[in-house]
């Protein structure tokens, strides 16, 4: 099942390919296979590099990411071109949050997922974070 996590190395990978960068924004292009995390960490085409992704980042006055946009075109099996774009907004930096576990009846273990042809589940290692300011 895909994850909506923003992998720690994704920002570094994007910025390494910036064609222009300033104190409040940066933009560039990168191949999808070079970006850690879902959905671009896995090549989106049969090619080894994946699809070429155009991206743009915006930062606040403290250098924190506030927005990430991506655009990619992909040729489908029936020879159509499919345009995919995303616009992620990051807000509430430094806010306290409470994460509660979902009800037990809403949880399923990976090994209990139905097996579908061509579907694979990638196990991820948990990411350890330190408290802010430590």
GROMACS .gro file of N, CA, C and O in nm:
model
  536
    1UNK      N    1   0.085  -0.117   0.000
    1UNK     CA    2   0.000   0.000   0.000
    1UNK      C    3   0.090   0.124   0.000
    1UNK      O    4   0.183   0.132   0.077
    2UNK      N    5   0.062   0.222  -0.087
    2UNK     CA    6   0.147   0.340  -0.092
    2UNK      C    7   0.140   0.420   0.036
    2UNK      O    8   0.041   0.420   0.106
    3UNK      N    9   0.248   0.487   0.063
    3UNK     CA   10   0.256   0.570   0.182
    3UNK      C   11   0.252   0.716   0.142
    3UNK      O   12   0.299   0.753   0.036
    4UNK      N   13   0.196   0.800   0.225
    4UNK     CA   14   0.193   0.942   0.196
    4UNK      C   15   0.304   1.015   0.270
    4UNK      O   16   0.303   1.136   0.280
    5UNK      N   17   0.401   0.940   0.323
    5UNK     CA   18   0.510   1.000   0.398
    5UNK      C   19   0.600   1.081   0.306
    5UNK      O   20   0.619   1.046   0.191
    6UNK      N   21   0.656   1.186   0.358
    6UNK     CA   22   0.756   1.264   0.286
    6UNK      C   23   0.890   1.216   0.337
    6UNK      O   24   0.927   1.243   0.449
    7UNK      N   25   0.959   1.137   0.258
    7UNK     CA   26   1.085   1.077   0.300
    7UNK      C   27   1.190   1.185   0.327
    7UNK      O   28   1.197   1.285   0.255
    8UNK      N   29   1.273   1.165   0.430
    8UNK     CA   30   1.375   1.265   0.466
    8UNK      C   31   1.469   1.301   0.352
    8UNK      O   32   1.507   1.416   0.337
    9UNK      N   33   1.506   1.205   0.268
    9UNK     CA   34   1.600   1.234   0.159
    9UNK      C   35   1.539   1.299   0.038
    9UNK      O   36   1.610   1.340  -0.054
   10UNK      N   37   1.406   1.311   0.032
   10UNK     CA   38   1.340   1.367  -0.085
   10UNK      C   39   1.379   1.513  -0.108
   10UNK      O   40   1.410   1.552  -0.221
   11UNK      N   41   1.379   1.592  -0.005
   11UNK     CA   42   1.413   1.733  -0.019
   11UNK      C   43   1.557   1.751  -0.067
   11UNK      O   44   1.585   1.830  -0.158
   12UNK      N   45   1.647   1.674  -0.011
   12UNK     CA   46   1.787   1.679  -0.052
   12UNK      C   47   1.802   1.640  -0.200
   12UNK      O   48   1.875   1.704  -0.275
   13UNK      N   49   1.731   1.534  -0.242
   13UNK     CA   50   1.736   1.490  -0.381
   13UNK      C   51   1.684   1.597  -0.475
   13UNK      O   52   1.743   1.622  -0.581
   14UNK      N   53   1.574   1.661  -0.438
   14UNK     CA   54   1.518   1.767  -0.523
   14UNK      C   55   1.615   1.884  -0.534
   14UNK      O   56   1.646   1.929  -0.645
   15UNK      N   57   1.663   1.932  -0.421
   15UNK     CA   58   1.750   2.049  -0.422
   15UNK      C   59   1.881   2.024  -0.496
   15UNK      O   60   1.940   2.116  -0.553
   16UNK      N   61   1.926   1.899  -0.500
   16UNK     CA   62   2.049   1.866  -0.573
   16UNK      C   63   2.032   1.884  -0.723
   16UNK      O   64   2.131   1.895  -0.795
   17UNK      N   65   1.908   1.889  -0.771
   17UNK     CA   66   1.882   1.904  -0.915
   17UNK      C   67   1.822   2.040  -0.949
   17UNK      O   68   1.768   2.057  -1.058
   18UNK      N   69   1.830   2.136  -0.859
   18UNK     CA   70   1.770   2.268  -0.882
   18UNK      C   71   1.836   2.339  -0.999
   18UNK      O   72   1.958   2.348  -1.007
   19UNK      N   73   1.753   2.390  -1.090
   19UNK     CA   74   1.805   2.472  -1.200
   19UNK      C   75   1.806   2.618  -1.160
   19UNK      O   76   1.879   2.698  -1.218
   20UNK      N   77   1.725   2.653  -1.061
   20UNK     CA   78   1.730   2.787  -1.003
   20UNK      C   79   1.687   2.777  -0.858
   20UNK      O   80   1.602   2.696  -0.823
   21UNK      N   81   1.751   2.858  -0.774
   21UNK     CA   82   1.719   2.855  -0.631
   21UNK      C   83   1.744   2.992  -0.573
   21UNK      O   84   1.838   3.061  -0.611
   22UNK      N   85   1.658   3.032  -0.482
   22UNK     CA   86   1.671   3.157  -0.411
   22UNK      C   87   1.632   3.136  -0.267
   22UNK      O   88   1.605   3.023  -0.225
   23UNK      N   89   1.626   3.242  -0.189
   23UNK     CA   90   1.593   3.227  -0.047
   23UNK      C   91   1.448   3.184  -0.023
   23UNK      O   92   1.417   3.127   0.081
   24UNK      N   93   1.357   3.209  -0.119
   24UNK     CA   94   1.216   3.176  -0.097
   24UNK      C   95   1.161   3.070  -0.192
   24UNK      O   96   1.047   3.027  -0.176
   25UNK      N   97   1.239   3.025  -0.294
   25UNK     CA   98   1.189   2.923  -0.385
   25UNK      C   99   1.304   2.855  -0.459
   25UNK      O  100   1.415   2.905  -0.463
   26UNK      N  101   1.271   2.739  -0.514
   26UNK     CA  102   1.365   2.664  -0.597
   26UNK      C  103   1.283   2.581  -0.693
   26UNK      O  104   1.169   2.545  -0.664
   27UNK      N  105   1.342   2.551  -0.810
   27UNK     CA  106   1.273   2.465  -0.905
   27UNK      C  107   1.375   2.388  -0.986
   27UNK      O  108   1.493   2.424  -0.993
   28UNK      N  109   1.328   2.279  -1.046
   28UNK     CA  110   1.416   2.197  -1.128
   28UNK      C  111   1.344   2.077  -1.182
   28UNK      O  112   1.221   2.069  -1.177
   29UNK      N  113   1.420   1.982  -1.235
   29UNK     CA  114   1.366   1.857  -1.284
   29UNK      C  115   1.453   1.743  -1.233
   29UNK      O  116   1.572   1.762  -1.208
   30UNK      N  117   1.390   1.628  -1.217
   30UNK     CA  118   1.460   1.510  -1.167
   30UNK      C  119   1.386   1.388  -1.219
   30UNK      O  120   1.265   1.394  -1.245
   31UNK      N  121   1.456   1.277  -1.234
   31UNK     CA  122   1.390   1.153  -1.271
   31UNK      C  123   1.328   1.090  -1.147
   31UNK      O  124   1.387   1.089  -1.039
   32UNK      N  125   1.207   1.035  -1.164
   32UNK     CA  126   1.129   0.985  -1.051
   32UNK      C  127   1.202   0.879  -0.970
   32UNK      O  128   1.186   0.874  -0.848
   33UNK      N  129   1.283   0.797  -1.031
   33UNK     CA  130   1.354   0.692  -0.959
   33UNK      C  131   1.458   0.747  -0.862
   33UNK      O  132   1.503   0.676  -0.773
   34UNK      N  133   1.495   0.874  -0.877
   34UNK     CA  134   1.596   0.935  -0.791
   34UNK      C  135   1.538   1.000  -0.667
   34UNK      O  136   1.611   1.049  -0.581
   35UNK      N  137   1.405   1.002  -0.654
   35UNK     CA  138   1.340   1.066  -0.540
   35UNK      C  139   1.295   0.959  -0.441
   35UNK      O  140   1.212   0.875  -0.476
   36UNK      N  141   1.347   0.959  -0.318
   36UNK     CA  142   1.301   0.861  -0.220
   36UNK      C  143   1.155   0.884  -0.181
   36UNK      O  144   1.110   0.997  -0.176
   37UNK      N  145   1.084   0.779  -0.155
   37UNK     CA  146   0.946   0.791  -0.106
   37UNK      C  147   0.842   0.774  -0.214
   37UNK      O  148   0.871   0.766  -0.332
   38UNK      N  149   0.719   0.767  -0.174
   38UNK     CA  150   0.605   0.746  -0.263
   38UNK      C  151   0.550   0.880  -0.306
   38UNK      O  152   0.547   0.970  -0.225
   39UNK      N  153   0.503   0.901  -0.428
   39UNK     CA  154   0.493   0.801  -0.532
   39UNK      C  155   0.612   0.801  -0.627
   39UNK      O  156   0.620   0.718  -0.714
   40UNK      N  157   0.705   0.893  -0.611
   40UNK     CA  158   0.810   0.905  -0.712
   40UNK      C  159   0.935   0.824  -0.683
   40UNK      O  160   1.026   0.822  -0.762
   41UNK      N  161   0.944   0.754  -0.571
   41UNK     CA  162   1.063   0.676  -0.540
   41UNK      C  163   1.074   0.548  -0.622
   41UNK      O  164   1.179   0.488  -0.632
   42UNK      N  165   0.964   0.507  -0.684
   42UNK     CA  166   0.963   0.389  -0.769
   42UNK      C  167   0.946   0.439  -0.912
   42UNK      O  168   0.862   0.524  -0.938
   43UNK      N  169   1.026   0.388  -1.007
   43UNK     CA  170   1.010   0.435  -1.145
   43UNK      C  171   0.865   0.420  -1.189
   43UNK      O  172   0.803   0.317  -1.167
   44UNK      N  173   0.810   0.524  -1.251
   44UNK     CA  174   0.671   0.523  -1.293
   44UNK      C  175   0.656   0.465  -1.433
   44UNK      O  176   0.546   0.450  -1.482
   45UNK      N  177   0.765   0.436  -1.501
   45UNK     CA  178   0.759   0.376  -1.633
   45UNK      C  179   0.848   0.253  -1.634
   45UNK      O  180   0.910   0.219  -1.535
   46UNK      N  181   0.857   0.190  -1.747
   46UNK     CA  182   0.939   0.070  -1.757
   46UNK      C  183   1.087   0.104  -1.762
   46UNK      O  184   1.171   0.018  -1.745
   47UNK      N  185   1.121   0.229  -1.786
   47UNK     CA  186   1.261   0.269  -1.792
   47UNK      C  187   1.325   0.267  -1.654
   47UNK      O  188   1.257   0.280  -1.552
   48UNK      N  189   1.454   0.251  -1.652
   48UNK     CA  190   1.528   0.243  -1.526
   48UNK      C  191   1.524   0.375  -1.448
   48UNK      O  192   1.520   0.376  -1.326
   49UNK      N  193   1.523   0.488  -1.519
   49UNK     CA  194   1.526   0.619  -1.453
   49UNK      C  195   1.388   0.665  -1.408
   49UNK      O  196   1.376   0.752  -1.326
   50UNK      N  197   1.284   0.608  -1.466
   50UNK     CA  198   1.150   0.657  -1.435
   50UNK      C  199   1.116   0.774  -1.525
   50UNK      O  200   1.179   0.798  -1.627
   51UNK      N  201   1.017   0.850  -1.485
   51UNK     CA  202   0.971   0.965  -1.562
   51UNK      C  203   1.043   1.092  -1.517
   51UNK      O  204   1.084   1.103  -1.401
   52UNK      N  205   1.054   1.188  -1.606
   52UNK     CA  206   1.112   1.317  -1.572
   52UNK      C  207   1.005   1.399  -1.499
   52UNK      O  208   0.894   1.417  -1.549
   53UNK      N  209   1.039   1.448  -1.381
   53UNK     CA  210   0.946   1.522  -1.296
   53UNK      C  211   0.992   1.666  -1.284
   53UNK      O  212   1.106   1.694  -1.247
   54UNK      N  213   0.904   1.761  -1.319
   54UNK     CA  214   0.931   1.903  -1.296
   54UNK      C  215   0.879   1.935  -1.157
   54UNK      O  216   0.768   1.896  -1.121
   55UNK      N  217   0.957   2.005  -1.076
   55UNK     CA  218   0.918   2.033  -0.939
   55UNK      C  219   0.947   2.179  -0.904
   55UNK      O  220   1.030   2.244  -0.968
   56UNK      N  221   0.877   2.229  -0.804
   56UNK     CA  222   0.902   2.363  -0.750
   56UNK      C  223   0.876   2.359  -0.600
   56UNK      O  224   0.782   2.294  -0.554
   57UNK      N  225   0.962   2.426  -0.525
   57UNK     CA  226   0.951   2.436  -0.379
   57UNK      C  227   0.942   2.583  -0.340
   57UNK      O  228   1.005   2.668  -0.402
   58UNK      N  229   0.864   2.611  -0.236
   58UNK     CA  230   0.857   2.744  -0.177
   58UNK      C  231   0.893   2.732  -0.029
   58UNK      O  232   0.860   2.633   0.036
   59UNK      N  233   0.959   2.834   0.024
   59UNK     CA  234   1.005   2.835   0.163
   59UNK      C  235   0.952   2.958   0.235
   59UNK      O  236   0.931   3.062   0.174
   60UNK      N  237   0.935   2.946   0.368
   60UNK     CA  238   0.897   3.063   0.446
   60UNK      C  239   1.024   3.141   0.483
   60UNK      O  240   1.134   3.104   0.443
   61UNK      N  241   1.009   3.247   0.560
   61UNK     CA  242   1.124   3.332   0.594
   61UNK      C  243   1.224   3.263   0.687
   61UNK      O  244   1.334   3.311   0.706
   62UNK      N  245   1.188   3.145   0.741
   62UNK     CA  246   1.281   3.069   0.825
   62UNK      C  247   1.342   2.950   0.749
   62UNK      O  248   1.409   2.867   0.807
   63UNK      N  249   1.314   2.941   0.618
   63UNK     CA  250   1.371   2.835   0.536
   63UNK      C  251   1.295   2.704   0.540
   63UNK      O  252   1.342   2.603   0.488
   64UNK      N  253   1.174   2.703   0.598
   64UNK     CA  254   1.095   2.581   0.606
   64UNK      C  255   1.010   2.567   0.480
   64UNK      O  256   0.959   2.666   0.427
   65UNK      N  257   0.995   2.445   0.432
   65UNK     CA  258   0.916   2.421   0.311
   65UNK      C  259   0.769   2.452   0.340
   65UNK      O  260   0.713   2.405   0.439
   66UNK      N  261   0.707   2.533   0.253
   66UNK     CA  262   0.565   2.563   0.268
   66UNK      C  263   0.481   2.504   0.155
   66UNK      O  264   0.360   2.488   0.169
   67UNK      N  265   0.546   2.473   0.041
   67UNK     CA  266   0.471   2.420  -0.072
   67UNK      C  267   0.564   2.341  -0.164
   67UNK      O  268   0.680   2.379  -0.183
   68UNK      N  269   0.512   2.233  -0.220
   68UNK     CA  270   0.584   2.153  -0.320
   68UNK      C  271   0.487   2.120  -0.431
   68UNK      O  272   0.378   2.066  -0.406
   69UNK      N  273   0.522   2.155  -0.556
   69UNK     CA  274   0.442   2.116  -0.671
   69UNK      C  275   0.525   2.025  -0.760
   69UNK      O  276   0.647   2.042  -0.770
   70UNK      N  277   0.460   1.929  -0.822
   70UNK     CA  278   0.526   1.840  -0.917
   70UNK      C  279   0.438   1.823  -1.039
   70UNK      O  280   0.315   1.828  -1.029
   71UNK      N  281   0.503   1.803  -1.154
   71UNK     CA  282   0.431   1.775  -1.280
   71UNK      C  283   0.510   1.669  -1.355
   71UNK      O  284   0.632   1.677  -1.365
   72UNK      N  285   0.437   1.573  -1.410
   72UNK     CA  286   0.499   1.466  -1.489
   72UNK      C  287   0.402   1.423  -1.597
   72UNK      O  288   0.280   1.426  -1.577
   73UNK      N  289   0.454   1.388  -1.713
   73UNK     CA  290   0.374   1.331  -1.820
   73UNK      C  291   0.417   1.186  -1.838
   73UNK      O  292   0.537   1.157  -1.835
   74UNK      N  293   0.321   1.099  -1.859
   74UNK     CA  294   0.350   0.957  -1.870
   74UNK      C  295   0.268   0.900  -1.984
   74UNK      O  296   0.149   0.928  -1.996
   75UNK      N  297   0.331   0.821  -2.070
   75UNK     CA  298   0.261   0.755  -2.179
   75UNK      C  299   0.198   0.627  -2.127
   75UNK      O  300   0.264   0.547  -2.062
   76UNK      N  301   0.069   0.609  -2.154
   76UNK     CA  302  -0.003   0.491  -2.106
   76UNK      C  303   0.017   0.374  -2.202
   76UNK      O  304   0.069   0.393  -2.313
   77UNK      N  305  -0.027   0.255  -2.162
   77UNK     CA  306  -0.014   0.136  -2.247
   77UNK      C  307  -0.090   0.150  -2.378
   77UNK      O  308  -0.054   0.089  -2.478
   78UNK      N  309  -0.198   0.229  -2.380
   78UNK     CA  310  -0.273   0.247  -2.504
   78UNK      C  311  -0.230   0.374  -2.578
   78UNK      O  312  -0.304   0.429  -2.658
   79UNK      N  313  -0.109   0.420  -2.550
   79UNK     CA  314  -0.042   0.528  -2.622
   79UNK      C  315  -0.105   0.667  -2.603
   79UNK      O  316  -0.094   0.752  -2.690
   80UNK      N  317  -0.171   0.689  -2.491
   80UNK     CA  318  -0.216   0.822  -2.454
   80UNK      C  319  -0.111   0.885  -2.363
   80UNK      O  320  -0.034   0.815  -2.298
   81UNK      N  321  -0.110   1.017  -2.357
   81UNK     CA  322  -0.020   1.085  -2.263
   81UNK      C  323  -0.104   1.132  -2.146
   81UNK      O  324  -0.204   1.201  -2.163
   82UNK      N  325  -0.063   1.089  -2.028
   82UNK     CA  326  -0.135   1.122  -1.905
   82UNK      C  327  -0.052   1.224  -1.828
   82UNK      O  328   0.065   1.202  -1.800
   83UNK      N  329  -0.110   1.338  -1.799
   83UNK     CA  330  -0.042   1.441  -1.720
   83UNK      C  331  -0.080   1.429  -1.574
   83UNK      O  332  -0.199   1.422  -1.542
   84UNK      N  333   0.018   1.421  -1.487
   84UNK     CA  334  -0.006   1.411  -1.344
   84UNK      C  335   0.057   1.532  -1.276
   84UNK      O  336   0.171   1.566  -1.304
   85UNK      N  337  -0.017   1.594  -1.186
   85UNK     CA  338   0.040   1.705  -1.110
   85UNK      C  339  -0.005   1.695  -0.966
   85UNK      O  340  -0.109   1.639  -0.935
   86UNK      N  341   0.080   1.749  -0.877
   86UNK     CA  342   0.045   1.751  -0.736
   86UNK      C  343   0.083   1.887  -0.678
   86UNK      O  344   0.172   1.954  -0.729
   87UNK      N  345   0.012   1.925  -0.575
   87UNK     CA  346   0.038   2.052  -0.506
   87UNK      C  347   0.021   2.026  -0.357
   87UNK      O  348  -0.090   2.010  -0.308
   88UNK      N  349   0.133   2.014  -0.286
   88UNK     CA  350   0.131   1.987  -0.143
   88UNK      C  351   0.160   2.114  -0.066
   88UNK      O  352   0.253   2.188  -0.100
   89UNK      N  353   0.084   2.140   0.039
   89UNK     CA  354   0.106   2.256   0.125
   89UNK      C  355   0.147   2.207   0.263
   89UNK      O  356   0.088   2.113   0.315
   90UNK      N  357   0.249   2.270   0.320
   90UNK     CA  358   0.298   2.233   0.452
   90UNK      C  359   0.273   2.351   0.545
   90UNK      O  360   0.327   2.460   0.523
   91UNK      N  361   0.192   2.330   0.647
   91UNK     CA  362   0.155   2.438   0.738
   91UNK      C  363   0.169   2.392   0.883
   91UNK      O  364   0.187   2.273   0.910
   92UNK      N  365   0.162   2.486   0.973
   92UNK     CA  366   0.160   2.453   1.115
   92UNK      C  367   0.294   2.411   1.170
   92UNK      O  368   0.299   2.337   1.269
   93UNK      N  369   0.405   2.455   1.110
   93UNK     CA  370   0.537   2.419   1.160
   93UNK      C  371   0.548   2.456   1.308
   93UNK      O  372   0.513   2.565   1.347
   94UNK      N  373   0.594   2.362   1.389
   94UNK     CA  374   0.614   2.387   1.531
   94UNK      C  375   0.490   2.369   1.616
   94UNK      O  376   0.496   2.380   1.738
   95UNK      N  377   0.376   2.340   1.554
   95UNK     CA  378   0.252   2.320   1.630
   95UNK      C  379   0.256   2.187   1.703
   95UNK      O  380   0.317   2.091   1.658
   96UNK      N  381   0.189   2.183   1.816
   96UNK     CA  382   0.175   2.057   1.888
   96UNK      C  383   0.065   1.977   1.820
   96UNK      O  384  -0.039   2.030   1.782
   97UNK      N  385   0.090   1.848   1.804
   97UNK     CA  386  -0.010   1.760   1.746
   97UNK      C  387  -0.028   1.638   1.834
   97UNK      O  388   0.063   1.599   1.908
   98UNK      N  389  -0.145   1.580   1.827
   98UNK     CA  390  -0.173   1.456   1.896
   98UNK      C  391  -0.213   1.354   1.791
   98UNK      O  392  -0.305   1.379   1.713
   99UNK      N  393  -0.144   1.243   1.789
   99UNK     CA  394  -0.176   1.135   1.695
   99UNK      C  395  -0.233   1.020   1.776
   99UNK      O  396  -0.167   0.968   1.865
  100UNK      N  397  -0.354   0.985   1.743
  100UNK     CA  398  -0.420   0.876   1.813
  100UNK      C  399  -0.425   0.754   1.722
  100UNK      O  400  -0.446   0.767   1.602
  101UNK      N  401  -0.406   0.637   1.779
  101UNK     CA  402  -0.415   0.513   1.703
  101UNK      C  403  -0.557   0.496   1.652
  101UNK      O  404  -0.653   0.531   1.721
  102UNK      N  405  -0.572   0.443   1.530
  102UNK     CA  406  -0.708   0.419   1.479
  102UNK      C  407  -0.774   0.306   1.556
  102UNK      O  408  -0.706   0.226   1.622
  103UNK      N  409  -0.907   0.296   1.549
  103UNK     CA  410  -0.976   0.186   1.617
  103UNK      C  411  -0.923   0.052   1.564
  103UNK      O  412  -0.890   0.039   1.447
  104UNK      N  413  -0.914  -0.045   1.652
  104UNK     CA  414  -0.856  -0.175   1.616
  104UNK      C  415  -0.924  -0.237   1.494
  104UNK      O  416  -0.859  -0.300   1.411
  105UNK      N  417  -1.055  -0.216   1.479
  105UNK     CA  418  -1.128  -0.276   1.366
  105UNK      C  419  -1.092  -0.209   1.233
  105UNK      O  420  -1.125  -0.261   1.126
  106UNK      N  421  -1.020  -0.098   1.236
  106UNK     CA  422  -0.978  -0.029   1.114
  106UNK      C  423  -0.835  -0.063   1.073
  106UNK      O  424  -0.785  -0.009   0.975
  107UNK      N  425  -0.770  -0.151   1.149
  107UNK     CA  426  -0.630  -0.182   1.125
  107UNK      C  427  -0.617  -0.321   1.066
  107UNK      O  428  -0.686  -0.414   1.107
  108UNK      N  429  -0.527  -0.336   0.968
  108UNK     CA  430  -0.499  -0.466   0.909
  108UNK      C  431  -0.347  -0.482   0.900
  108UNK      O  432  -0.275  -0.385   0.875
  109UNK      N  433  -0.299  -0.600   0.925
  109UNK     CA  434  -0.156  -0.628   0.915
  109UNK      C  435  -0.121  -0.653   0.769
  109UNK      O  436  -0.204  -0.700   0.691
  110UNK      N  437   0.003  -0.621   0.730
  110UNK     CA  438   0.048  -0.637   0.593
  110UNK      C  439   0.026  -0.780   0.545
  110UNK      O  440  -0.023  -0.802   0.433
  111UNK      N  441   0.058  -0.877   0.628
  111UNK     CA  442   0.045  -1.017   0.586
  111UNK      C  443  -0.101  -1.058   0.564
  111UNK      O  444  -0.129  -1.160   0.502
  112UNK      N  445  -0.198  -0.979   0.613
  112UNK     CA  446  -0.339  -1.009   0.595
  112UNK      C  447  -0.401  -0.942   0.473
  112UNK      O  448  -0.518  -0.962   0.443
  113UNK      N  449  -0.322  -0.862   0.401
  113UNK     CA  450  -0.374  -0.796   0.281
  113UNK      C  451  -0.402  -0.899   0.172
  113UNK      O  452  -0.329  -0.997   0.158
  114UNK      N  453  -0.508  -0.878   0.094
  114UNK     CA  454  -0.535  -0.972  -0.016
  114UNK      C  455  -0.421  -0.964  -0.119
  114UNK      O  456  -0.366  -0.857  -0.144
  115UNK      N  457  -0.384  -1.077  -0.174
  115UNK     CA  458  -0.277  -1.082  -0.273
  115UNK      C  459  -0.336  -1.059  -0.411
  115UNK      O  460  -0.425  -1.131  -0.454
  116UNK      N  461  -0.287  -0.955  -0.479
  116UNK     CA  462  -0.331  -0.926  -0.614
  116UNK      C  463  -0.212  -0.939  -0.707
  116UNK      O  464  -0.101  -0.902  -0.672
  117UNK      N  465  -0.233  -0.992  -0.827
  117UNK     CA  466  -0.123  -1.007  -0.922
  117UNK      C  467  -0.057  -0.872  -0.950
  117UNK      O  468  -0.125  -0.772  -0.972
  118UNK      N  469   0.074  -0.869  -0.946
  118UNK     CA  470   0.148  -0.747  -0.977
  118UNK      C  471   0.156  -0.647  -0.863
  118UNK      O  472   0.217  -0.542  -0.876
  119UNK      N  473   0.093  -0.677  -0.748
  119UNK     CA  474   0.096  -0.585  -0.635
  119UNK      C  475   0.198  -0.635  -0.533
  119UNK      O  476   0.195  -0.751  -0.494
  120UNK      N  477   0.288  -0.548  -0.495
  120UNK     CA  478   0.385  -0.586  -0.392
  120UNK      C  479   0.385  -0.481  -0.283
  120UNK      O  480   0.357  -0.365  -0.307
  121UNK      N  481   0.415  -0.523  -0.163
  121UNK     CA  482   0.419  -0.434  -0.049
  121UNK      C  483   0.563  -0.421  -0.003
  121UNK      O  484   0.631  -0.522   0.018
  122UNK      N  485   0.609  -0.299   0.008
  122UNK     CA  486   0.747  -0.273   0.050
  122UNK      C  487   0.747  -0.239   0.198
  122UNK      O  488   0.677  -0.148   0.241
  123UNK      N  489   0.823  -0.315   0.275
  123UNK     CA  490   0.836  -0.286   0.418
  123UNK      C  491   0.930  -0.168   0.435
  123UNK      O  492   1.034  -0.160   0.371
  124UNK      N  493   0.896  -0.074   0.521
  124UNK     CA  494   0.980   0.041   0.548
  124UNK      C  495   1.026   0.038   0.692
  124UNK      O  496   0.951  -0.001   0.781
  125UNK      N  497   1.148   0.082   0.713
  125UNK     CA  498   1.201   0.093   0.847
  125UNK      C  499   1.141   0.218   0.912
  125UNK      O  500   1.126   0.321   0.846
  126UNK      N  501   1.107   0.215   1.039
  126UNK     CA  502   1.056   0.334   1.104
  126UNK      C  503   1.165   0.442   1.110
  126UNK      O  504   1.283   0.412   1.120
  127UNK      N  505   1.122   0.565   1.099
  127UNK     CA  506   1.214   0.678   1.103
  127UNK      C  507   1.216   0.732   1.245
  127UNK      O  508   1.112   0.766   1.300
  128UNK      N  509   1.334   0.737   1.304
  128UNK     CA  510   1.346   0.792   1.439
  128UNK      C  511   1.368   0.942   1.429
  128UNK      O  512   1.447   0.988   1.348
  129UNK      N  513   1.298   1.015   1.510
  129UNK     CA  514   1.315   1.159   1.513
  129UNK      C  515   1.349   1.201   1.656
  129UNK      O  516   1.309   1.136   1.751
  130UNK      N  517   1.423   1.309   1.665
  130UNK     CA  518   1.455   1.359   1.798
  130UNK      C  519   1.362   1.475   1.829
  130UNK      O  520   1.311   1.540   1.739
  131UNK      N  521   1.338   1.504   1.954
  131UNK     CA  522   1.255   1.617   1.990
  131UNK      C  523   1.314   1.746   1.934
  131UNK      O  524   1.435   1.759   1.919
  132UNK      N  525   1.225   1.840   1.900
  132UNK     CA  526   1.269   1.967   1.842
  132UNK      C  527   1.367   2.036   1.935
  132UNK      O  528   1.348   2.046   2.054
  133UNK      N  529   1.478   2.083   1.873
  133UNK     CA  530   1.577   2.158   1.951
  133UNK      C  531   1.680   2.071   2.019
  133UNK      O  532   1.766   2.119   2.090
  134UNK      N  533   1.676   1.939   2.000
  134UNK     CA  534   1.773   1.850   2.065
  134UNK      C  535   1.878   1.807   1.966
  134UNK      O  536   1.858   1.795   1.852
   0.00000   0.00000   0.00000
